Amino acid sequence: MEKYQRDAQRVLKLLTYILGRHPDEFGLVPDENGYVKTKDLVKALAEENGLKHIRQKYIDTLFVTIPDLPIEREGHLIRSRRREKLPEQAPIPNPPPLLFTCVRRRAYPVVYKNGINGMGVPRVILATDEQMAKRIGKRYDHQAVFLTVHTKQCLARKVVFYGAGDRLFWAND
């Protein structure tokens, strides 16, 4: 039990950091209320060395066994209780000239014809570096198609870009 308590405290400290300070470092973009999908958080954690054991059941156990958690959840969403240090998601009038994203291989023909739509969400997550975009893309499709987005062209089409930390942006029409 003592080993579990030490591991749980270490995991909670990390979850508080991710959800309350730098979700972008792990390829996560919280919604307007600071929530991320728990399954997206679990996928991001599984990409890190030493954290592959953290699954949905592990997080469920934290909520049952530890009182006064620094995180909270609502349905399938999870967030930090302290979110004052989360990066502000404000419109960015001059994003970097190139941003990167991935789409599911099966969706690529439609994307090629009609443009990018979010992967199950009303916004498109874009990364400042190729590795982060590929990391996020693999969470949804191991054969995701990598895309480069020319932001100048998007801005001309009235696409609005929002900052989501140092490494991520999101956009919608």
mmCIF file with all atom_site columns, C-alpha atoms in Angstrom:
data_model
loop_
_atom_site.group_PDB
_atom_site.id
_atom_site.type_symbol
_atom_site.label_atom_id
_atom_site.label_alt_id
_atom_site.label_comp_id
_atom_site.label_asym_id
_atom_site.label_entity_id
_atom_site.label_seq_id
_atom_site.pdbx_PDB_ins_code
_atom_site.Cartn_x
_atom_site.Cartn_y
_atom_site.Cartn_z
_atom_site.occupancy
_atom_site.B_iso_or_equiv
_atom_site.pdbx_formal_charge
_atom_site.auth_seq_id
_atom_site.auth_comp_id
_atom_site.auth_asym_id
_atom_site.auth_atom_id
_atom_site.pdbx_PDB_model_num
ATOM 1   C CA . MET A 1 1   ? 0.000   0.000  0.000   1.00 0.00 ? 1   MET A CA 1
ATOM 2   C CA . GLU A 1 2   ? 2.865   2.368  0.778   1.00 0.00 ? 2   GLU A CA 1
ATOM 3   C CA . LYS A 1 3   ? 4.321   1.846  -2.702  1.00 0.00 ? 3   LYS A CA 1
ATOM 4   C CA . TYR A 1 4   ? 0.938   2.685  -4.256  1.00 0.00 ? 4   TYR A CA 1
ATOM 5   C CA . GLN A 1 5   ? 0.696   5.856  -2.130  1.00 0.00 ? 5   GLN A CA 1
ATOM 6   C CA . ARG A 1 6   ? 4.144   7.042  -3.279  1.00 0.00 ? 6   ARG A CA 1
ATOM 7   C CA . ASP A 1 7   ? 3.345   6.274  -6.911  1.00 0.00 ? 7   ASP A CA 1
ATOM 8   C CA . ALA A 1 8   ? -0.081  7.895  -6.616  1.00 0.00 ? 8   ALA A CA 1
ATOM 9   C CA . GLN A 1 9   ? 1.400   11.091 -5.150  1.00 0.00 ? 9   GLN A CA 1
ATOM 10  C CA . ARG A 1 10  ? 3.990   11.207 -7.943  1.00 0.00 ? 10  ARG A CA 1
ATOM 11  C CA . VAL A 1 11  ? 1.279   10.705 -10.574 1.00 0.00 ? 11  VAL A CA 1
ATOM 12  C CA . LEU A 1 12  ? -0.972  13.341 -8.983  1.00 0.00 ? 12  LEU A CA 1
ATOM 13  C CA . LYS A 1 13  ? 1.877   15.850 -9.015  1.00 0.00 ? 13  LYS A CA 1
ATOM 14  C CA . LEU A 1 14  ? 2.400   15.162 -12.714 1.00 0.00 ? 14  LEU A CA 1
ATOM 15  C CA . LEU A 1 15  ? -1.330  15.351 -13.491 1.00 0.00 ? 15  LEU A CA 1
ATOM 16  C CA . THR A 1 16  ? -1.557  18.679 -11.679 1.00 0.00 ? 16  THR A CA 1
ATOM 17  C CA . TYR A 1 17  ? 1.364   19.975 -13.743 1.00 0.00 ? 17  TYR A CA 1
ATOM 18  C CA . ILE A 1 18  ? -0.090  18.743 -17.026 1.00 0.00 ? 18  ILE A CA 1
ATOM 19  C CA . LEU A 1 19  ? -3.681  19.810 -16.424 1.00 0.00 ? 19  LEU A CA 1
ATOM 20  C CA . GLY A 1 20  ? -2.967  23.025 -14.536 1.00 0.00 ? 20  GLY A CA 1
ATOM 21  C CA . ARG A 1 21  ? 0.146   24.449 -16.194 1.00 0.00 ? 21  ARG A CA 1
ATOM 22  C CA . HIS A 1 22  ? 1.476   22.928 -19.420 1.00 0.00 ? 22  HIS A CA 1
ATOM 23  C CA . PRO A 1 23  ? -0.912  20.608 -21.240 1.00 0.00 ? 23  PRO A CA 1
ATOM 24  C CA . ASP A 1 24  ? 0.754   21.662 -24.509 1.00 0.00 ? 24  ASP A CA 1
ATOM 25  C CA . GLU A 1 25  ? 3.963   19.868 -23.516 1.00 0.00 ? 25  GLU A CA 1
ATOM 26  C CA . PHE A 1 26  ? 1.969   16.641 -23.730 1.00 0.00 ? 26  PHE A CA 1
ATOM 27  C CA . GLY A 1 27  ? 0.005   17.527 -26.858 1.00 0.00 ? 27  GLY A CA 1
ATOM 28  C CA . LEU A 1 28  ? -3.202  18.391 -25.014 1.00 0.00 ? 28  LEU A CA 1
ATOM 29  C CA . VAL A 1 29  ? -5.451  21.410 -25.487 1.00 0.00 ? 29  VAL A CA 1
ATOM 30  C CA . PRO A 1 30  ? -8.049  21.989 -22.749 1.00 0.00 ? 30  PRO A CA 1
ATOM 31  C CA . ASP A 1 31  ? -11.528 23.220 -23.614 1.00 0.00 ? 31  ASP A CA 1
ATOM 32  C CA . GLU A 1 32  ? -12.773 26.627 -22.471 1.00 0.00 ? 32  GLU A CA 1
ATOM 33  C CA . ASN A 1 33  ? -13.406 25.228 -18.964 1.00 0.00 ? 33  ASN A CA 1
ATOM 34  C CA . GLY A 1 34  ? -9.949  23.665 -18.608 1.00 0.00 ? 34  GLY A CA 1
ATOM 35  C CA . TYR A 1 35  ? -11.082 20.081 -19.253 1.00 0.00 ? 35  TYR A CA 1
ATOM 36  C CA . VAL A 1 36  ? -9.408  17.479 -21.447 1.00 0.00 ? 36  VAL A CA 1
ATOM 37  C CA . LYS A 1 37  ? -10.807 14.078 -22.322 1.00 0.00 ? 37  LYS A CA 1
ATOM 38  C CA . THR A 1 38  ? -9.552  11.510 -19.849 1.00 0.00 ? 38  THR A CA 1
ATOM 39  C CA . LYS A 1 39  ? -8.817  9.060  -22.661 1.00 0.00 ? 39  LYS A CA 1
ATOM 40  C CA . ASP A 1 40  ? -6.638  11.695 -24.394 1.00 0.00 ? 40  ASP A CA 1
ATOM 41  C CA . LEU A 1 41  ? -4.764  12.268 -21.135 1.00 0.00 ? 41  LEU A CA 1
ATOM 42  C CA . VAL A 1 42  ? -4.219  8.517  -20.716 1.00 0.00 ? 42  VAL A CA 1
ATOM 43  C CA . LYS A 1 43  ? -2.935  8.248  -24.307 1.00 0.00 ? 43  LYS A CA 1
ATOM 44  C CA . ALA A 1 44  ? -0.528  11.146 -23.718 1.00 0.00 ? 44  ALA A CA 1
ATOM 45  C CA . LEU A 1 45  ? 0.761   9.577  -20.509 1.00 0.00 ? 45  LEU A CA 1
ATOM 46  C CA . ALA A 1 46  ? 1.287   6.221  -22.231 1.00 0.00 ? 46  ALA A CA 1
ATOM 47  C CA . GLU A 1 47  ? 3.784   7.944  -24.553 1.00 0.00 ? 47  GLU A CA 1
ATOM 48  C CA . GLU A 1 48  ? 6.027   8.822  -21.614 1.00 0.00 ? 48  GLU A CA 1
ATOM 49  C CA . ASN A 1 49  ? 8.621   6.443  -20.161 1.00 0.00 ? 49  ASN A CA 1
ATOM 50  C CA . GLY A 1 50  ? 7.556   5.033  -16.818 1.00 0.00 ? 50  GLY A CA 1
ATOM 51  C CA . LEU A 1 51  ? 3.910   6.054  -17.177 1.00 0.00 ? 51  LEU A CA 1
ATOM 52  C CA . LYS A 1 52  ? 2.499   3.311  -19.393 1.00 0.00 ? 52  LYS A CA 1
ATOM 53  C CA . HIS A 1 53  ? 0.816   1.756  -16.340 1.00 0.00 ? 53  HIS A CA 1
ATOM 54  C CA . ILE A 1 54  ? -1.520  4.723  -15.959 1.00 0.00 ? 54  ILE A CA 1
ATOM 55  C CA . ARG A 1 55  ? -4.825  3.749  -17.472 1.00 0.00 ? 55  ARG A CA 1
ATOM 56  C CA . GLN A 1 56  ? -8.408  4.835  -16.901 1.00 0.00 ? 56  GLN A CA 1
ATOM 57  C CA . LYS A 1 57  ? -8.757  2.389  -13.990 1.00 0.00 ? 57  LYS A CA 1
ATOM 58  C CA . TYR A 1 58  ? -5.689  3.867  -12.290 1.00 0.00 ? 58  TYR A CA 1
ATOM 59  C CA . ILE A 1 59  ? -7.209  7.351  -12.471 1.00 0.00 ? 59  ILE A CA 1
ATOM 60  C CA . ASP A 1 60  ? -10.566 5.997  -11.259 1.00 0.00 ? 60  ASP A CA 1
ATOM 61  C CA . THR A 1 61  ? -8.747  4.445  -8.283  1.00 0.00 ? 61  THR A CA 1
ATOM 62  C CA . LEU A 1 62  ? -7.147  7.785  -7.417  1.00 0.00 ? 62  LEU A CA 1
ATOM 63  C CA . PHE A 1 63  ? -10.592 9.358  -7.095  1.00 0.00 ? 63  PHE A CA 1
ATOM 64  C CA . VAL A 1 64  ? -11.755 6.553  -4.782  1.00 0.00 ? 64  VAL A CA 1
ATOM 65  C CA . THR A 1 65  ? -8.695  6.180  -2.575  1.00 0.00 ? 65  THR A CA 1
ATOM 66  C CA . ILE A 1 66  ? -7.290  9.680  -2.111  1.00 0.00 ? 66  ILE A CA 1
ATOM 67  C CA . PRO A 1 67  ? -9.310  12.474 -0.489  1.00 0.00 ? 67  PRO A CA 1
ATOM 68  C CA . ASP A 1 68  ? -9.159  16.102 -1.647  1.00 0.00 ? 68  ASP A CA 1
ATOM 69  C CA . LEU A 1 69  ? -7.542  15.484 -5.022  1.00 0.00 ? 69  LEU A CA 1
ATOM 70  C CA . PRO A 1 70  ? -5.986  18.444 -6.848  1.00 0.00 ? 70  PRO A CA 1
ATOM 71  C CA . ILE A 1 71  ? -7.826  17.244 -9.962  1.00 0.00 ? 71  ILE A CA 1
ATOM 72  C CA . GLU A 1 72  ? -11.507 16.864 -10.698 1.00 0.00 ? 72  GLU A CA 1
ATOM 73  C CA . ARG A 1 73  ? -13.617 15.226 -13.341 1.00 0.00 ? 73  ARG A CA 1
ATOM 74  C CA . GLU A 1 74  ? -16.973 15.547 -14.943 1.00 0.00 ? 74  GLU A CA 1
ATOM 75  C CA . GLY A 1 75  ? -18.058 12.509 -16.908 1.00 0.00 ? 75  GLY A CA 1
ATOM 76  C CA . HIS A 1 76  ? -15.279 11.618 -19.342 1.00 0.00 ? 76  HIS A CA 1
ATOM 77  C CA . LEU A 1 77  ? -13.474 14.944 -18.780 1.00 0.00 ? 77  LEU A CA 1
ATOM 78  C CA . ILE A 1 78  ? -10.725 15.785 -16.288 1.00 0.00 ? 78  ILE A CA 1
ATOM 79  C CA . ARG A 1 79  ? -9.041  19.015 -15.165 1.00 0.00 ? 79  ARG A CA 1
ATOM 80  C CA . SER A 1 80  ? -6.908  20.551 -12.449 1.00 0.00 ? 80  SER A CA 1
ATOM 81  C CA . ARG A 1 81  ? -8.679  22.379 -9.647  1.00 0.00 ? 81  ARG A CA 1
ATOM 82  C CA . ARG A 1 82  ? -6.048  25.134 -9.928  1.00 0.00 ? 82  ARG A CA 1
ATOM 83  C CA . ARG A 1 83  ? -6.022  26.472 -13.472 1.00 0.00 ? 83  ARG A CA 1
ATOM 84  C CA . GLU A 1 84  ? -4.777  30.030 -13.014 1.00 0.00 ? 84  GLU A CA 1
ATOM 85  C CA . LYS A 1 85  ? -1.425  29.136 -14.614 1.00 0.00 ? 85  LYS A CA 1
ATOM 86  C CA . LEU A 1 86  ? -2.912  27.521 -17.713 1.00 0.00 ? 86  LEU A CA 1
ATOM 87  C CA . PRO A 1 87  ? -1.855  29.261 -20.933 1.00 0.00 ? 87  PRO A CA 1
ATOM 88  C CA . GLU A 1 88  ? -4.477  31.687 -22.167 1.00 0.00 ? 88  GLU A CA 1
ATOM 89  C CA . GLN A 1 89  ? -6.201  30.569 -25.344 1.00 0.00 ? 89  GLN A CA 1
ATOM 90  C CA . ALA A 1 90  ? -6.508  33.880 -27.128 1.00 0.00 ? 90  ALA A CA 1
ATOM 91  C CA . PRO A 1 91  ? -6.653  34.676 -30.846 1.00 0.00 ? 91  PRO A CA 1
ATOM 92  C CA . ILE A 1 92  ? -3.200  34.995 -32.389 1.00 0.00 ? 92  ILE A CA 1
ATOM 93  C CA . PRO A 1 93  ? -3.217  37.431 -35.326 1.00 0.00 ? 93  PRO A CA 1
ATOM 94  C CA . ASN A 1 94  ? 0.265   36.414 -36.548 1.00 0.00 ? 94  ASN A CA 1
ATOM 95  C CA . PRO A 1 95  ? 0.834   32.694 -36.017 1.00 0.00 ? 95  PRO A CA 1
ATOM 96  C CA . PRO A 1 96  ? 4.023   31.023 -37.278 1.00 0.00 ? 96  PRO A CA 1
ATOM 97  C CA . PRO A 1 97  ? 4.045   30.719 -41.083 1.00 0.00 ? 97  PRO A CA 1
ATOM 98  C CA . LEU A 1 98  ? 3.899   26.909 -40.906 1.00 0.00 ? 98  LEU A CA 1
ATOM 99  C CA . LEU A 1 99  ? 2.021   24.718 -38.472 1.00 0.00 ? 99  LEU A CA 1
ATOM 100 C CA . PHE A 1 100 ? 1.595   20.954 -38.530 1.00 0.00 ? 100 PHE A CA 1
ATOM 101 C CA . THR A 1 101 ? -1.181  18.458 -37.938 1.00 0.00 ? 101 THR A CA 1
ATOM 102 C CA . CYS A 1 102 ? -2.196  14.923 -38.815 1.00 0.00 ? 102 CYS A CA 1
ATOM 103 C CA . VAL A 1 103 ? -5.457  13.435 -40.008 1.00 0.00 ? 103 VAL A CA 1
ATOM 104 C CA . ARG A 1 104 ? -6.673  9.863  -40.050 1.00 0.00 ? 104 ARG A CA 1
ATOM 105 C CA . ARG A 1 105 ? -5.630  7.980  -43.159 1.00 0.00 ? 105 ARG A CA 1
ATOM 106 C CA . ARG A 1 106 ? -9.268  7.144  -43.958 1.00 0.00 ? 106 ARG A CA 1
ATOM 107 C CA . ALA A 1 107 ? -10.213 10.828 -43.687 1.00 0.00 ? 107 ALA A CA 1
ATOM 108 C CA . TYR A 1 108 ? -7.405  12.093 -45.884 1.00 0.00 ? 108 TYR A CA 1
ATOM 109 C CA . PRO A 1 109 ? -9.288  11.909 -49.240 1.00 0.00 ? 109 PRO A CA 1
ATOM 110 C CA . VAL A 1 110 ? -12.072 14.073 -47.785 1.00 0.00 ? 110 VAL A CA 1
ATOM 111 C CA . VAL A 1 111 ? -9.551  16.453 -46.211 1.00 0.00 ? 111 VAL A CA 1
ATOM 112 C CA . TYR A 1 112 ? -7.715  16.693 -49.526 1.00 0.00 ? 112 TYR A CA 1
ATOM 113 C CA . LYS A 1 113 ? -10.958 17.618 -51.278 1.00 0.00 ? 113 LYS A CA 1
ATOM 114 C CA . ASN A 1 114 ? -12.657 19.788 -48.621 1.00 0.00 ? 114 ASN A CA 1
ATOM 115 C CA . GLY A 1 115 ? -9.964  20.933 -46.179 1.00 0.00 ? 115 GLY A CA 1
ATOM 116 C CA . ILE A 1 116 ? -9.137  20.012 -42.623 1.00 0.00 ? 116 ILE A CA 1
ATOM 117 C CA . ASN A 1 117 ? -11.787 19.474 -39.990 1.00 0.00 ? 117 ASN A CA 1
ATOM 118 C CA . GLY A 1 118 ? -11.110 18.575 -36.375 1.00 0.00 ? 118 GLY A CA 1
ATOM 119 C CA . MET A 1 119 ? -10.647 14.946 -35.409 1.00 0.00 ? 119 MET A CA 1
ATOM 120 C CA . GLY A 1 120 ? -13.959 14.492 -33.643 1.00 0.00 ? 120 GLY A CA 1
ATOM 121 C CA . VAL A 1 121 ? -13.849 18.005 -32.188 1.00 0.00 ? 121 VAL A CA 1
ATOM 122 C CA . PRO A 1 122 ? -14.946 21.352 -33.613 1.00 0.00 ? 122 PRO A CA 1
ATOM 123 C CA . ARG A 1 123 ? -11.374 22.606 -33.802 1.00 0.00 ? 123 ARG A CA 1
ATOM 124 C CA . VAL A 1 124 ? -8.140  21.577 -35.448 1.00 0.00 ? 124 VAL A CA 1
ATOM 125 C CA . ILE A 1 125 ? -5.110  21.118 -33.194 1.00 0.00 ? 125 ILE A CA 1
ATOM 126 C CA . LEU A 1 126 ? -1.886  22.376 -34.782 1.00 0.00 ? 126 LEU A CA 1
ATOM 127 C CA . ALA A 1 127 ? 1.679   22.004 -33.559 1.00 0.00 ? 127 ALA A CA 1
ATOM 128 C CA . THR A 1 128 ? 4.700   24.221 -34.051 1.00 0.00 ? 128 THR A CA 1
ATOM 129 C CA . ASP A 1 129 ? 6.909   21.184 -34.667 1.00 0.00 ? 129 ASP A CA 1
ATOM 130 C CA . GLU A 1 130 ? 6.512   18.052 -36.752 1.00 0.00 ? 130 GLU A CA 1
ATOM 131 C CA . GLN A 1 131 ? 7.246   15.612 -33.927 1.00 0.00 ? 131 GLN A CA 1
ATOM 132 C CA . MET A 1 132 ? 4.440   16.928 -31.729 1.00 0.00 ? 132 MET A CA 1
ATOM 133 C CA . ALA A 1 133 ? 1.969   16.831 -34.619 1.00 0.00 ? 133 ALA A CA 1
ATOM 134 C CA . LYS A 1 134 ? 2.917   13.230 -35.364 1.00 0.00 ? 134 LYS A CA 1
ATOM 135 C CA . ARG A 1 135 ? 2.715   12.320 -31.678 1.00 0.00 ? 135 ARG A CA 1
ATOM 136 C CA . ILE A 1 136 ? -0.827  13.695 -31.467 1.00 0.00 ? 136 ILE A CA 1
ATOM 137 C CA . GLY A 1 137 ? -1.816  12.108 -34.786 1.00 0.00 ? 137 GLY A CA 1
ATOM 138 C CA . LYS A 1 138 ? -0.715  8.631  -33.663 1.00 0.00 ? 138 LYS A CA 1
ATOM 139 C CA . ARG A 1 139 ? -3.158  8.808  -30.775 1.00 0.00 ? 139 ARG A CA 1
ATOM 140 C CA . TYR A 1 140 ? -5.996  8.634  -33.287 1.00 0.00 ? 140 TYR A CA 1
ATOM 141 C CA . ASP A 1 141 ? -4.477  6.629  -36.147 1.00 0.00 ? 141 ASP A CA 1
ATOM 142 C CA . HIS A 1 142 ? -1.135  4.815  -36.264 1.00 0.00 ? 142 HIS A CA 1
ATOM 143 C CA . GLN A 1 143 ? -0.997  5.611  -39.982 1.00 0.00 ? 143 GLN A CA 1
ATOM 144 C CA . ALA A 1 144 ? -2.096  9.230  -39.690 1.00 0.00 ? 144 ALA A CA 1
ATOM 145 C CA . VAL A 1 145 ? -1.297  11.479 -42.641 1.00 0.00 ? 145 VAL A CA 1
ATOM 146 C CA . PHE A 1 146 ? 1.026   14.350 -41.760 1.00 0.00 ? 146 PHE A CA 1
ATOM 147 C CA . LEU A 1 147 ? 0.020   17.788 -43.088 1.00 0.00 ? 147 LEU A CA 1
ATOM 148 C CA . THR A 1 148 ? 1.705   21.171 -43.232 1.00 0.00 ? 148 THR A CA 1
ATOM 149 C CA . VAL A 1 149 ? -0.596  24.155 -42.800 1.00 0.00 ? 149 VAL A CA 1
ATOM 150 C CA . HIS A 1 150 ? 0.353   27.469 -44.421 1.00 0.00 ? 150 HIS A CA 1
ATOM 151 C CA . THR A 1 151 ? -1.142  29.941 -41.998 1.00 0.00 ? 151 THR A CA 1
ATOM 152 C CA . LYS A 1 152 ? -0.985  32.932 -44.347 1.00 0.00 ? 152 LYS A CA 1
ATOM 153 C CA . GLN A 1 153 ? -3.393  31.199 -46.730 1.00 0.00 ? 153 GLN A CA 1
ATOM 154 C CA . CYS A 1 154 ? -5.661  30.264 -43.845 1.00 0.00 ? 154 CYS A CA 1
ATOM 155 C CA . LEU A 1 155 ? -5.710  33.830 -42.522 1.00 0.00 ? 155 LEU A CA 1
ATOM 156 C CA . ALA A 1 156 ? -6.740  35.018 -45.984 1.00 0.00 ? 156 ALA A CA 1
ATOM 157 C CA . ARG A 1 157 ? -9.734  32.654 -45.676 1.00 0.00 ? 157 ARG A CA 1
ATOM 158 C CA . LYS A 1 158 ? -10.646 34.193 -42.295 1.00 0.00 ? 158 LYS A CA 1
ATOM 159 C CA . VAL A 1 159 ? -9.480  31.230 -40.206 1.00 0.00 ? 159 VAL A CA 1
ATOM 160 C CA . VAL A 1 160 ? -8.788  32.311 -36.637 1.00 0.00 ? 160 VAL A CA 1
ATOM 161 C CA . PHE A 1 161 ? -5.822  30.786 -34.811 1.00 0.00 ? 161 PHE A CA 1
ATOM 162 C CA . TYR A 1 162 ? -5.698  30.528 -31.035 1.00 0.00 ? 162 TYR A CA 1
ATOM 163 C CA . GLY A 1 163 ? -2.603  29.981 -28.931 1.00 0.00 ? 163 GLY A CA 1
ATOM 164 C CA . ALA A 1 164 ? -2.662  27.007 -26.596 1.00 0.00 ? 164 ALA A CA 1
ATOM 165 C CA . GLY A 1 165 ? 0.747   27.209 -24.934 1.00 0.00 ? 165 GLY A CA 1
ATOM 166 C CA . ASP A 1 166 ? 4.198   27.389 -26.474 1.00 0.00 ? 166 ASP A CA 1
ATOM 167 C CA . ARG A 1 167 ? 3.866   24.385 -28.776 1.00 0.00 ? 167 ARG A CA 1
ATOM 168 C CA . LEU A 1 168 ? 0.223   24.210 -29.821 1.00 0.00 ? 168 LEU A CA 1
ATOM 169 C CA . PHE A 1 169 ? -2.421  26.222 -31.585 1.00 0.00 ? 169 PHE A CA 1
ATOM 170 C CA . TRP A 1 170 ? -5.963  25.461 -32.538 1.00 0.00 ? 170 TRP A CA 1
ATOM 171 C CA . ALA A 1 171 ? -8.111  26.850 -35.286 1.00 0.00 ? 171 ALA A CA 1
ATOM 172 C CA . ASN A 1 172 ? -11.691 26.843 -36.456 1.00 0.00 ? 172 ASN A CA 1
ATOM 173 C CA . ASP A 1 173 ? -13.561 28.535 -39.265 1.00 0.00 ? 173 ASP A CA 1
#
